[in-house]
XYZ file of C-alpha atoms in Angstrom:
767
model
C 64.299 10.992 -1.709
C 62.837 9.326 1.355
C 60.336 11.907 2.046
C 59.182 11.771 -1.614
C 58.857 7.898 -1.440
C 56.882 8.107 1.686
C 54.640 10.614 0.230
C 53.934 8.422 -2.749
C 53.105 5.486 -0.501
C 50.674 7.646 1.381
C 48.971 8.633 -1.744
C 48.806 4.994 -2.918
C 47.387 3.904 0.474
C 44.678 6.652 0.220
C 43.714 5.579 -3.281
C 43.043 1.990 -1.992
C 40.396 3.317 0.407
C 38.084 4.664 -2.357
C 36.068 1.431 -2.115
C 35.884 -0.508 1.135
C 34.262 -3.545 -0.650
C 37.008 -4.077 -3.201
C 39.246 -7.111 -2.421
C 41.848 -5.802 -4.906
C 42.111 -2.540 -3.130
C 42.581 -4.158 0.299
C 45.215 -6.560 -1.079
C 47.045 -3.474 -2.387
C 46.566 -1.622 0.945
C 48.039 -4.400 3.088
C 50.878 -5.017 0.560
C 51.885 -1.452 0.841
C 51.326 -1.016 4.693
C 53.137 -4.350 5.592
C 52.553 -6.727 8.302
C 53.922 -4.878 11.330
C 52.052 -1.652 10.808
C 48.719 -2.679 12.172
C 45.547 -0.747 11.209
C 42.962 -0.249 13.920
C 39.420 0.860 13.247
C 37.734 3.229 15.710
C 39.403 2.105 18.945
C 42.586 0.699 20.270
C 42.951 -2.010 22.933
C 43.316 0.221 26.026
C 40.056 1.977 25.207
C 38.267 -1.197 24.325
C 39.638 -3.733 26.666
C 37.498 -3.396 29.890
C 34.163 -2.929 28.136
C 34.767 -5.766 25.712
C 35.928 -8.290 28.279
C 32.790 -7.744 30.386
C 30.723 -8.919 27.410
C 32.705 -12.035 26.818
C 32.610 -15.102 28.968
C 35.363 -15.518 31.394
C 38.321 -17.225 29.709
C 39.636 -20.567 31.168
C 42.603 -20.378 33.480
C 45.808 -20.781 31.509
C 48.671 -22.657 33.125
C 51.934 -22.386 31.368
C 52.144 -22.455 27.646
C 49.164 -22.427 25.282
C 47.366 -25.704 25.093
C 46.833 -27.164 21.668
C 43.475 -28.513 22.781
C 41.545 -25.757 24.545
C 38.316 -26.853 26.535
C 35.314 -27.576 24.401
C 33.350 -25.240 26.659
C 35.548 -22.263 25.664
C 33.812 -19.617 23.666
C 34.100 -19.846 19.986
C 34.814 -16.319 18.603
C 34.626 -15.258 15.031
C 36.267 -12.026 13.796
C 35.038 -11.102 10.384
C 37.003 -8.619 8.285
C 39.929 -9.055 10.634
C 42.536 -7.068 8.569
C 45.819 -6.708 10.293
C 44.259 -5.452 13.518
C 45.870 -6.662 16.744
C 42.572 -7.131 18.360
C 42.429 -10.972 17.918
C 46.042 -11.249 19.263
C 45.044 -9.100 22.299
C 42.116 -11.281 23.029
C 44.195 -14.469 22.561
C 46.777 -13.144 25.045
C 43.907 -12.301 27.452
C 43.047 -16.063 27.505
C 40.567 -16.546 24.538
C 42.008 -19.236 22.405
C 39.267 -20.395 20.168
C 39.434 -17.394 17.730
C 38.706 -17.593 13.968
C 39.628 -14.702 11.810
C 38.440 -14.250 8.182
C 39.069 -11.687 5.526
C 38.661 -11.729 1.871
C 42.226 -10.363 1.293
C 44.577 -13.225 0.737
C 47.504 -10.863 1.352
C 46.418 -9.927 4.822
C 45.486 -13.512 5.880
C 48.797 -14.832 4.723
C 50.619 -11.969 6.554
C 48.753 -12.510 9.792
C 49.139 -16.294 9.730
C 52.956 -15.870 9.474
C 52.976 -13.274 12.187
C 51.096 -15.600 14.621
C 51.774 -19.154 13.681
C 54.464 -19.667 16.393
C 53.277 -17.293 19.198
C 49.513 -18.034 18.824
C 49.355 -21.524 17.166
C 45.727 -22.259 17.975
C 44.334 -19.201 16.369
C 42.773 -19.794 12.938
C 43.034 -17.748 9.799
C 40.804 -18.177 6.704
C 40.339 -16.414 3.399
C 36.544 -15.880 3.211
C 33.892 -13.337 2.193
C 32.024 -12.158 5.441
C 28.861 -11.640 3.279
C 28.913 -15.454 2.370
C 30.541 -17.428 5.158
C 31.357 -21.096 4.790
C 30.437 -22.085 8.296
C 27.617 -24.342 9.512
C 24.638 -22.812 11.317
C 25.117 -22.108 15.087
C 28.916 -22.284 14.945
C 30.038 -19.428 17.059
C 29.334 -18.031 20.552
C 30.612 -14.619 19.604
C 30.920 -12.660 16.386
C 33.108 -9.635 16.837
C 32.981 -6.886 14.256
C 35.368 -3.865 14.389
C 34.117 -1.488 11.620
C 33.356 -4.218 9.157
C 29.567 -3.522 9.019
C 30.185 0.213 8.543
C 32.576 -0.446 5.620
C 29.851 -2.527 3.893
C 27.301 0.110 4.444
C 28.792 2.998 2.680
C 25.781 5.111 1.603
C 26.738 4.970 -2.114
C 26.822 1.160 -1.981
C 23.229 0.777 -0.532
C 22.315 -1.761 2.092
C 22.657 -4.928 0.158
C 26.035 -6.184 1.342
C 25.417 -5.015 4.912
C 22.094 -6.953 4.847
C 23.760 -10.130 3.556
C 26.462 -9.909 6.128
C 24.010 -9.398 9.007
C 21.993 -12.482 7.851
C 25.187 -14.472 7.890
C 26.014 -13.322 11.348
C 22.470 -14.424 12.524
C 22.889 -17.788 11.022
C 26.255 -18.706 12.361
C 25.604 -17.514 16.007
C 24.532 -20.112 18.551
C 21.608 -19.676 20.700
C 22.590 -17.258 23.453
C 25.407 -16.063 21.369
C 26.359 -12.448 20.869
C 27.017 -10.096 17.939
C 29.362 -7.518 19.264
C 29.630 -4.599 16.748
C 31.831 -1.533 16.949
C 30.227 1.163 14.846
C 29.910 5.013 14.533
C 26.142 4.388 14.742
C 25.287 6.356 11.606
C 21.598 6.503 10.826
C 21.611 4.487 7.609
C 23.572 1.656 9.425
C 21.174 1.560 12.382
C 18.177 1.946 10.134
C 19.109 -1.449 8.649
C 20.506 -3.012 11.856
C 17.654 -2.375 14.270
C 14.892 -4.111 12.120
C 17.144 -7.098 11.522
C 17.500 -7.730 15.284
C 13.888 -7.112 16.487
C 12.414 -10.566 17.150
C 14.550 -13.085 19.104
C 17.357 -10.620 20.125
C 18.269 -8.440 23.056
C 20.179 -5.259 22.183
C 22.375 -3.243 24.472
C 24.449 -0.223 23.318
C 27.522 1.239 25.042
C 29.749 4.167 24.223
C 33.511 3.793 24.357
C 35.623 6.322 26.225
C 36.562 9.119 23.900
C 40.040 9.433 22.805
C 41.540 11.318 19.880
C 42.345 8.932 17.027
C 44.733 9.370 14.078
C 42.234 8.224 11.491
C 39.027 9.901 12.703
C 37.934 13.215 14.017
C 38.082 13.164 17.933
C 34.401 14.403 18.015
C 33.178 11.185 16.624
C 32.134 8.551 19.256
C 32.442 4.839 18.814
C 29.657 2.613 19.999
C 29.654 -0.919 20.979
C 26.341 -2.681 20.040
C 25.705 -6.065 21.619
C 22.841 -8.140 20.085
C 22.295 -11.422 22.150
C 20.431 -14.244 20.430
C 17.325 -15.101 22.485
C 14.104 -17.044 22.035
C 12.260 -16.325 18.752
C 9.367 -14.595 20.494
C 11.534 -12.172 22.452
C 10.851 -8.538 21.640
C 12.488 -6.028 23.905
C 13.189 -2.188 23.743
C 16.818 -1.399 23.158
C 18.744 -0.495 26.381
C 21.841 1.821 26.662
C 24.522 2.143 29.427
C 24.825 5.863 28.915
C 22.583 8.922 29.256
C 21.632 10.581 26.017
C 22.886 13.966 27.147
C 26.411 12.659 27.520
C 26.597 12.362 23.761
C 26.557 15.997 23.146
C 24.503 17.823 20.503
C 26.265 17.115 17.260
C 24.899 15.332 14.134
C 26.156 11.991 15.287
C 24.513 12.210 18.742
C 21.127 13.556 17.286
C 21.238 10.745 14.724
C 21.648 7.891 17.083
C 19.179 9.304 19.692
C 16.547 9.677 16.943
C 17.136 6.155 15.659
C 16.908 4.700 19.200
C 13.622 6.579 19.936
C 12.047 5.623 16.636
C 12.998 1.888 17.069
C 11.838 1.796 20.650
C 8.568 3.283 19.748
C 8.063 0.560 17.210
C 9.011 -2.112 19.600
C 6.691 -0.803 22.261
C 3.805 -0.577 19.966
C 4.450 -4.204 18.728
C 4.777 -5.440 22.277
C 1.141 -4.209 22.686
C 0.173 -6.062 19.504
C -0.384 -2.975 17.535
C 0.334 -2.957 13.612
C 3.162 -5.580 13.822
C 5.136 -5.870 10.527
C 7.178 -9.001 10.609
C 10.206 -9.869 8.341
C 10.503 -13.088 6.534
C 13.447 -13.862 8.853
C 11.187 -13.314 11.899
C 8.660 -15.814 10.574
C 11.413 -18.389 9.617
C 12.675 -18.436 13.245
C 9.188 -19.182 14.479
C 7.846 -15.819 15.762
C 4.409 -16.876 14.676
C 4.811 -20.578 15.195
C 5.247 -23.141 12.488
C 4.047 -21.847 9.213
C 4.632 -25.057 7.449
C 1.163 -26.049 8.510
C -2.176 -24.318 7.690
C -3.664 -22.515 10.675
C -7.245 -21.458 9.948
C -7.760 -17.719 10.630
C -4.071 -16.904 10.889
C -3.288 -13.243 9.553
C 0.294 -11.951 9.583
C 1.667 -8.687 8.135
C 5.118 -8.789 6.863
C 7.782 -7.208 4.743
C 8.842 -9.637 1.941
C 12.166 -9.424 0.253
C 14.745 -6.493 0.168
C 18.351 -5.812 -0.303
C 20.303 -9.027 -0.621
C 17.194 -11.124 -1.020
C 15.368 -9.798 -4.070
C 15.104 -6.923 -6.591
C 12.170 -5.293 -4.671
C 10.715 -5.142 -1.152
C 6.928 -5.989 -0.856
C 4.514 -5.252 1.838
C 2.525 -8.490 2.342
C -0.244 -10.140 4.270
C -0.433 -13.772 4.775
C -3.903 -15.149 5.420
C -4.931 -18.793 6.109
C -8.658 -19.337 5.311
C -10.820 -19.044 8.338
C -12.436 -22.465 7.781
C -11.210 -25.713 6.232
C -12.995 -26.423 3.015
C -13.023 -29.054 0.325
C -13.763 -26.374 -2.248
C -10.242 -24.893 -2.263
C -8.767 -24.660 -5.742
C -5.355 -23.838 -4.453
C -3.334 -24.921 -1.479
C -1.436 -21.579 -1.642
C -1.958 -18.510 -3.825
C -0.630 -15.137 -4.323
C -2.901 -12.060 -4.940
C -1.169 -8.866 -6.326
C -2.727 -5.433 -5.329
C -1.721 -2.610 -7.487
C -0.705 0.871 -5.910
C -3.752 2.481 -7.300
C -6.101 0.186 -5.308
C -4.067 -0.555 -2.122
C -5.927 2.227 -0.153
C -9.429 0.670 -0.892
C -11.274 -0.899 1.957
C -11.328 -4.247 0.218
C -7.514 -4.542 0.373
C -6.571 -2.280 3.270
C -8.970 -3.629 5.914
C -8.865 -6.930 7.605
C -12.529 -7.515 6.894
C -12.000 -6.891 3.241
C -8.946 -9.051 3.023
C -10.813 -12.009 4.263
C -13.361 -11.463 1.528
C -10.499 -11.742 -1.052
C -9.285 -14.916 0.635
C -12.803 -16.428 0.307
C -13.096 -15.348 -3.411
C -9.663 -16.657 -4.217
C -10.480 -20.217 -3.199
C -7.085 -20.579 -1.678
C -6.225 -22.309 1.674
C -3.464 -19.808 2.192
C -3.410 -16.493 0.351
C -0.427 -14.104 0.245
C -1.584 -10.779 -0.584
C 1.215 -8.622 -2.090
C 0.832 -4.785 -2.229
C 2.743 -3.121 -5.126
C 3.920 0.477 -4.715
C 5.660 3.192 -6.583
C 8.926 1.217 -6.659
C 7.354 -1.298 -8.911
C 6.117 1.155 -11.543
C 7.281 0.239 -15.008
C 8.133 -3.246 -14.019
C 6.463 -6.108 -16.135
C 4.258 -8.571 -14.434
C 6.738 -11.279 -15.626
C 9.589 -9.565 -13.839
C 7.453 -9.145 -10.581
C 6.416 -12.776 -10.599
C 10.063 -13.938 -11.247
C 11.290 -11.798 -8.271
C 8.362 -12.934 -5.971
C 8.554 -16.586 -6.709
C 11.351 -17.682 -4.407
C 10.096 -15.441 -1.677
C 6.632 -16.756 -1.561
C 7.819 -20.292 -1.831
C 9.263 -19.780 1.694
C 5.923 -18.924 3.006
C 4.064 -21.782 1.440
C 2.821 -24.752 3.507
C 4.916 -28.036 3.535
C 2.727 -29.563 1.036
C 3.948 -27.142 -1.745
C 7.190 -28.566 -3.072
C 7.581 -26.324 -6.148
C 7.021 -22.532 -6.554
C 5.319 -23.234 -9.852
C 2.454 -24.786 -7.853
C 1.639 -21.384 -6.393
C -0.545 -19.323 -8.852
C -0.082 -15.574 -8.817
C -3.356 -13.863 -9.311
C -4.423 -10.351 -10.095
C -7.950 -9.360 -10.859
C -8.392 -7.341 -14.151
C -11.234 -5.196 -15.418
C -10.424 -6.527 -18.832
C -9.324 -3.367 -20.701
C -8.126 -4.125 -24.208
C -7.132 -0.638 -25.279
C -6.750 2.832 -23.655
C -5.945 6.329 -24.670
C -5.679 9.202 -22.184
C -7.665 12.075 -23.663
C -7.060 14.677 -21.049
C -5.323 15.214 -17.694
C -5.647 18.096 -15.394
C -4.968 18.874 -11.723
C -7.568 20.464 -9.629
C -6.951 22.260 -6.262
C -10.136 20.562 -4.889
C -10.067 17.076 -6.523
C -6.419 16.512 -7.367
C -5.522 14.856 -10.717
C -8.348 14.170 -13.024
C -8.118 11.847 -15.979
C -10.360 11.545 -19.044
C -9.582 8.398 -21.180
C -11.174 6.421 -23.941
C -11.143 2.517 -23.507
C -12.286 -0.582 -25.265
C -13.117 -3.484 -23.004
C -12.298 -7.065 -23.773
C -15.882 -7.929 -22.961
C -19.033 -5.854 -22.476
C -21.704 -7.120 -20.254
C -25.373 -6.091 -20.094
C -27.432 -4.291 -22.565
C -24.596 -2.601 -24.234
C -22.979 -5.921 -25.001
C -25.980 -6.837 -27.251
C -25.397 -3.759 -29.347
C -24.179 -4.408 -32.998
C -22.966 -0.881 -33.449
C -19.355 -2.043 -33.468
C -17.510 -5.116 -32.562
C -15.409 -2.916 -30.138
C -17.507 -0.441 -28.361
C -15.539 2.715 -27.097
C -16.192 4.215 -23.816
C -15.155 7.509 -22.334
C -14.352 7.533 -18.583
C -13.771 10.202 -16.025
C -11.581 9.116 -13.006
C -9.895 10.859 -10.024
C -6.433 9.780 -9.042
C -7.364 9.852 -5.437
C -9.748 6.925 -6.012
C -8.399 5.462 -9.272
C -10.097 2.058 -8.759
C -13.429 3.885 -8.944
C -14.866 5.169 -12.271
C -16.687 8.436 -11.660
C -18.460 8.495 -14.998
C -18.620 6.336 -18.047
C -20.194 7.151 -21.395
C -20.653 5.243 -24.647
C -19.083 6.972 -27.758
C -20.959 6.405 -30.902
C -21.254 8.039 -34.396
C -24.930 8.807 -33.562
C -24.563 10.774 -30.386
C -27.032 13.631 -29.827
C -24.266 16.214 -29.270
C -21.562 17.605 -31.512
C -18.206 15.927 -31.275
C -16.474 16.529 -27.907
C -12.884 17.263 -27.393
C -10.068 14.789 -27.569
C -6.377 15.074 -27.048
C -7.080 18.143 -25.000
C -8.629 20.205 -27.977
C -11.880 21.774 -26.903
C -14.801 21.684 -29.484
C -17.810 23.973 -29.563
C -19.787 21.463 -27.364
C -18.065 20.158 -25.256
C -23.427 10.646 -11.075
C -21.568 8.836 -11.643
C -19.704 6.366 -9.721
C -19.185 2.768 -10.965
C -17.082 0.506 -8.822
C -15.334 -1.925 -11.051
C -14.330 -5.330 -9.673
C -10.614 -6.215 -9.860
C -7.411 -4.539 -10.801
C -7.090 -2.475 -13.870
C -4.678 -4.087 -16.369
C -3.963 -1.404 -19.010
C -2.337 -1.523 -22.280
C -1.124 2.042 -23.247
C 0.385 0.963 -26.587
C -0.431 2.525 -29.936
C -4.085 1.931 -30.550
C -6.540 1.307 -33.414
C -10.134 1.347 -32.353
C -9.635 3.923 -29.511
C -7.678 6.226 -31.878
C -10.825 6.466 -33.965
C -12.733 8.048 -30.983
C -11.900 11.420 -32.294
C -14.719 10.950 -34.815
C -17.154 9.739 -32.207
C -19.324 11.656 -29.591
C -20.955 10.874 -26.306
C -24.341 9.423 -26.844
C -26.572 10.708 -24.075
C -29.327 8.224 -24.945
C -27.339 5.463 -23.318
C -26.318 4.886 -19.732
C -23.155 2.924 -19.725
C -23.188 2.517 -15.920
C -25.769 0.000 -14.805
C -26.193 1.726 -11.427
C -27.476 4.823 -13.340
C -30.229 2.761 -14.877
C -30.685 1.425 -11.312
C -31.259 4.922 -9.933
C -33.780 5.908 -12.607
C -35.667 2.431 -12.020
C -36.419 3.608 -8.451
C -38.671 6.371 -9.819
C -41.339 3.602 -10.100
C -41.709 4.064 -6.329
C -43.293 7.384 -6.952
C -44.555 6.766 -10.419
C -48.112 7.650 -9.551
C -47.044 11.022 -8.290
C -44.837 11.609 -11.333
C -47.788 10.611 -13.626
C -50.112 13.076 -11.906
C -47.592 15.927 -12.243
C -46.892 15.005 -15.944
C -50.541 14.745 -16.898
C -51.380 18.090 -15.324
C -48.352 19.771 -17.160
C -46.550 20.581 -13.965
C -42.770 20.355 -13.399
C -41.020 17.890 -11.121
C -37.877 19.215 -9.464
C -34.891 16.711 -9.649
C -31.559 17.574 -7.909
C -28.359 15.526 -8.473
C -25.525 16.083 -5.904
C -22.388 15.392 -7.828
C -22.158 16.248 -11.358
C -19.343 13.932 -12.592
C -19.348 13.981 -16.314
C -23.000 15.138 -16.337
C -24.244 11.860 -17.877
C -27.096 11.131 -15.461
C -28.480 14.739 -15.594
C -28.293 14.736 -19.389
C -30.088 11.377 -19.700
C -32.837 12.530 -17.220
C -33.189 15.860 -19.160
C -33.668 13.995 -22.543
C -35.768 11.023 -21.215
C -38.219 12.641 -18.789
C -39.381 15.872 -20.372
C -41.331 17.212 -17.355
C -38.281 17.195 -15.119
C -36.486 20.386 -14.065
C -32.970 19.069 -13.438
C -30.410 20.799 -11.312
C -26.901 19.417 -10.411
C -24.633 20.641 -7.645
C -20.931 20.286 -8.163
C -18.284 21.619 -5.783
C -15.376 21.585 -8.233
C -15.576 24.069 -11.304
C -12.847 22.033 -12.977
C -15.126 18.948 -13.131
C -17.954 21.167 -14.623
C -15.536 22.348 -17.365
C -14.535 18.785 -18.100
C -18.201 17.746 -18.338
C -18.833 20.356 -20.901
C -15.640 20.070 -22.982
C -15.183 16.223 -23.057
C -18.707 14.726 -22.316
C -20.931 17.059 -24.232
C -22.834 18.378 -21.067
C -24.902 21.438 -21.833
C -27.271 23.594 -19.933
C -30.687 25.077 -20.826
C -33.820 26.221 -19.234
C -34.550 22.765 -17.899
C -31.028 21.730 -16.918
C -28.844 23.852 -14.634
C -25.614 23.279 -12.760
C -24.722 25.044 -9.510
C -21.090 25.251 -8.453
C -21.358 24.903 -4.812
C -21.097 22.502 -1.913
C -23.771 19.822 -2.126
C -24.564 19.730 1.601
C -24.889 23.556 1.659
C -27.111 23.482 -1.430
C -29.515 20.918 0.272
C -29.388 22.900 3.448
C -30.407 26.129 1.669
C -33.361 24.203 0.024
C -34.386 22.953 3.380
C -34.194 26.308 5.046
C -36.353 27.958 2.290
C -38.853 25.070 2.634
C -39.067 25.465 6.375
C -39.467 29.266 6.205
C -42.347 28.973 3.815
C -43.617 25.678 5.220
C -47.368 26.355 5.479
C -47.647 28.133 2.148
C -45.750 25.362 0.462
C -48.016 22.710 1.919
C -51.017 24.503 0.418
C -49.372 25.025 -2.976
C -47.727 21.591 -3.140
C -51.083 19.930 -3.786
C -51.379 22.205 -6.831
C -47.803 21.640 -7.892
C -46.809 25.227 -7.547
C -44.349 25.139 -4.734
C -40.843 24.793 -6.415
C -38.752 25.387 -3.297
C -38.991 21.800 -2.346
C -37.260 18.915 -4.191
C -39.218 15.879 -5.650
C -36.190 13.718 -6.381
C -32.848 14.143 -4.611
C -30.045 11.994 -5.784
C -26.644 11.806 -3.959
C -23.975 10.474 -6.235
C -20.535 11.757 -4.892
C -17.404 9.831 -4.183
C -15.478 9.936 -0.894
C -11.996 11.463 -0.920
C -11.001 8.799 1.655
C -12.053 5.317 0.551
C -9.908 3.738 3.303
C -12.767 4.402 5.576
C -14.621 1.438 3.890
C -17.046 3.595 2.063
C -16.038 4.644 -1.368
C -19.397 6.444 -2.056
C -20.836 8.678 -0.780
C -18.566 10.772 1.426
C -19.297 10.133 5.087
C -20.955 13.540 5.618
C -23.739 12.514 3.238
C -24.975 9.764 5.488
C -24.769 11.630 8.784
C -28.102 11.860 10.634
C -28.034 15.672 10.519
C -27.822 15.633 6.652
C -30.447 13.009 6.405
C -32.940 15.020 8.299
C -32.043 18.105 6.139
C -32.832 15.988 3.174
C -36.145 15.015 4.583
C -36.986 18.685 5.208
C -36.134 19.599 1.605
C -38.180 16.869 0.007
C -41.824 17.371 -1.174
C -44.428 15.340 0.636
C -44.171 12.467 -1.943
C -40.469 13.012 -2.648
C -37.881 10.377 -3.226
C -34.346 10.307 -1.918
C -31.606 8.198 -3.584
C -28.086 7.312 -2.476
C -25.540 5.491 -4.551
C -23.719 3.373 -1.846
C -20.389 1.691 -2.671
C -18.962 -0.288 0.169
C -17.921 -3.936 0.567
C -18.432 -3.845 4.393
C -21.613 -5.302 5.598
C -21.261 -3.377 8.886
C -20.977 -0.111 7.085
C -23.848 -0.826 4.873
C -26.025 -1.756 7.966
C -24.985 1.450 9.726
C -26.135 3.585 6.718
C -29.451 1.790 6.484
C -29.976 1.993 10.139
C -29.431 5.787 10.084
C -31.804 6.160 7.039
C -34.441 4.119 8.784
C -34.378 6.536 11.666
C -35.352 9.414 9.414
C -37.457 8.065 6.485
C -40.779 6.216 6.510
C -39.958 3.597 3.811
C -36.731 2.212 2.532
C -35.933 0.152 -0.624
C -32.789 -1.054 -2.129
C -31.441 -2.354 -5.433
C -28.289 -4.662 -5.327
C -26.601 -4.655 -8.705
C -25.264 -8.008 -9.602
C -22.186 -7.064 -11.801
C -21.077 -4.129 -9.513
C -20.568 -3.623 -5.868
C -22.931 -0.594 -6.005
C -26.110 -0.674 -3.895
C -28.802 1.926 -4.606
C -30.853 2.893 -1.597
C -34.183 4.553 -2.019
C -36.036 6.506 0.653
C -39.573 7.767 0.517
C -40.650 10.903 2.383
C -44.089 9.492 3.198
C -45.611 6.072 3.663
C -47.307 5.955 0.245
C -48.449 2.925 -1.653
C -46.886 0.970 -4.463
C -48.953 1.700 -7.634
C -50.819 -1.404 -8.837
C -48.802 -1.451 -12.106
C -45.614 0.440 -11.253
C -43.443 -0.866 -14.061
C -46.066 0.033 -16.754
C -46.428 3.500 -15.220
C -42.756 4.090 -15.277
C -42.342 2.870 -18.841
C -44.991 5.305 -19.995
C -43.152 8.209 -18.288
C -39.803 7.473 -19.899
C -39.184 8.777 -23.459
C -36.093 6.691 -24.027
C -34.524 6.744 -27.513
C -32.973 3.275 -27.393
C -35.215 0.293 -26.602
C -32.289 -1.498 -24.779
C -32.187 1.218 -22.176
C -35.842 1.134 -21.636
C -35.617 -2.690 -21.004
C -32.677 -2.211 -18.707
C -34.406 0.343 -16.472
C -37.622 -1.812 -16.163
C -35.578 -5.027 -15.424
C -33.792 -3.129 -12.737
C -37.057 -1.870 -11.268
C -38.339 -5.420 -10.883
C -35.240 -6.177 -8.693
C -35.974 -3.497 -6.212
C -36.724 -4.800 -2.754
C -38.220 -3.373 0.444
C -35.960 -2.882 3.579
C -38.921 -2.843 6.017
C -38.714 -5.030 8.988
């Protein structure tokens, strides 16, 4: 019967260890085990004594019996999660009297108090949760943890409790105090621990002598991690008292070595001032000085929130306006950047971020970058989660979080329906959607076709903040109805940079649902920069007029098909043009045909090829037959050369600061190739999308080095800038707007007016 009873007790004990964070389980565990049968995590006193005592201040000399009043200078030691370990007793007997033990188990605290009340009367015992301690700040010289952190960091529990505990340890330690933590050094534990003790701490790691243990496999090593509280600006690499080779080659050894190398690499980079990402705790202890006051020009990158602090973690940039101004609308504001736009130069670069600060009219702007973890969360929940966090970053004058506005620019989409999605090996995910805007500006806003105009858009996931093409859907389109919901009909460039963050409603729709009965009207250009591109034709209007009046053909090439809207408009509105488009991705060509009504004929062709190669081939042919072309060009019979070359392609990497075109299209070598491919009076057009003045200047400088005359058109409502380059000096015709208007055979008067109005805004870049 005795063996059976013992077996039952062992089974009950094991059942209590299913959850190390359960107070009820530990109460039951200690009730079964009893007071005298101590439970030691990881190491016993003989293994631990020498190494531990070297980390503690020398105890005062003890004469005779224990004194009820130990010296005030004696180290105050806290042992969280003490259990019924004998470690505190052994330290007390070694001369350390001021020891406070806490555990959330009433059973074990009661038992330990009874066991020690006579022999160790000064030692204190309190029932307390180690993740929420009831001690004042800066109360202890030593916090000694023997497996407590590891117990809170069980992988299935996540890091929340461990994070809360570590924050409490940091709070209750005095300046110069030490957190001495015995741990197995698992990667998920160190992955939380190391970042929490970066700024303002010195870390040393030791390994205990290896000895077989009843509770753990002999192959597992126990590490003693010592984090000493230093000045807030201290940032040192982690040191170890052992050589890495002595740990062996097992999973535990590989894990801790990898964690050390990764963390020390971060610390080394940050010591050099590279890509420092602070935590809110770092800033609160003064790593970047006093944030309660505004400091013009201050820019700090940090991680905001996380386990134990908030529902989500946020990558954040804090910026204090570079100059004091009386025009600030807000003393402190928050600006949310959605995942789809975080890579854009405006938000990812320092220069772009200062532009956002200026536009926000905030003395301090806290830019918060949303990511995949926030997907599906309402803006109200995000704001509720952020509010207490940003309050801690606000200047002292802000007393209430309600005084901090949370801003997010919107492109004003009222309704949206995804018509088609496909993934291309070259472009990635491509989306066709129909939308209704809350407000439509420009000439289209004056139309009375419908109270709610419906637009069809083409976007690439790789640059979702950029609309590749946008078409107006009407019941009067020149084409048969195009596909919707993925159904292809018999009939089946274009980069418009929208300001702000898309705020989309994907709920059941009304107006957009009716888009199945509408079609793309190729008589309208929904993108104002398309009108701007055509307006630049006035620069060669005399040449175009001569060609048209003599019945000769003008060759126009568009690099980047998009949805085919610009080539189709040129085809319909300027009858003497021979239009060609070069598009690298065949999937894009199919989408243009199936969903935007693009069609080819004898005057409109599409080449599935690389745009740079296409222009290079034209240049080679032109160079080979250079003399003969020059003779025939005057008669308009040399068709190898291009009269109008338009580059309208997006960049796959908008983080470079240039969303359009791709960088290769503004290299000097390509620009020279373009010049060689143009006819003598030819026109080169680039749609440039960049918020960086430096990048714009670089592009213009390169173009000036190749072309004789440069002009530009800055569009007011977009960030697009259209650059025009002439292949020869030429002369502006006396009445260029009238000549251009005569050449255009535009179906809708509104479009004609829009193009001419844009032409009047074109300015020279000479000088």
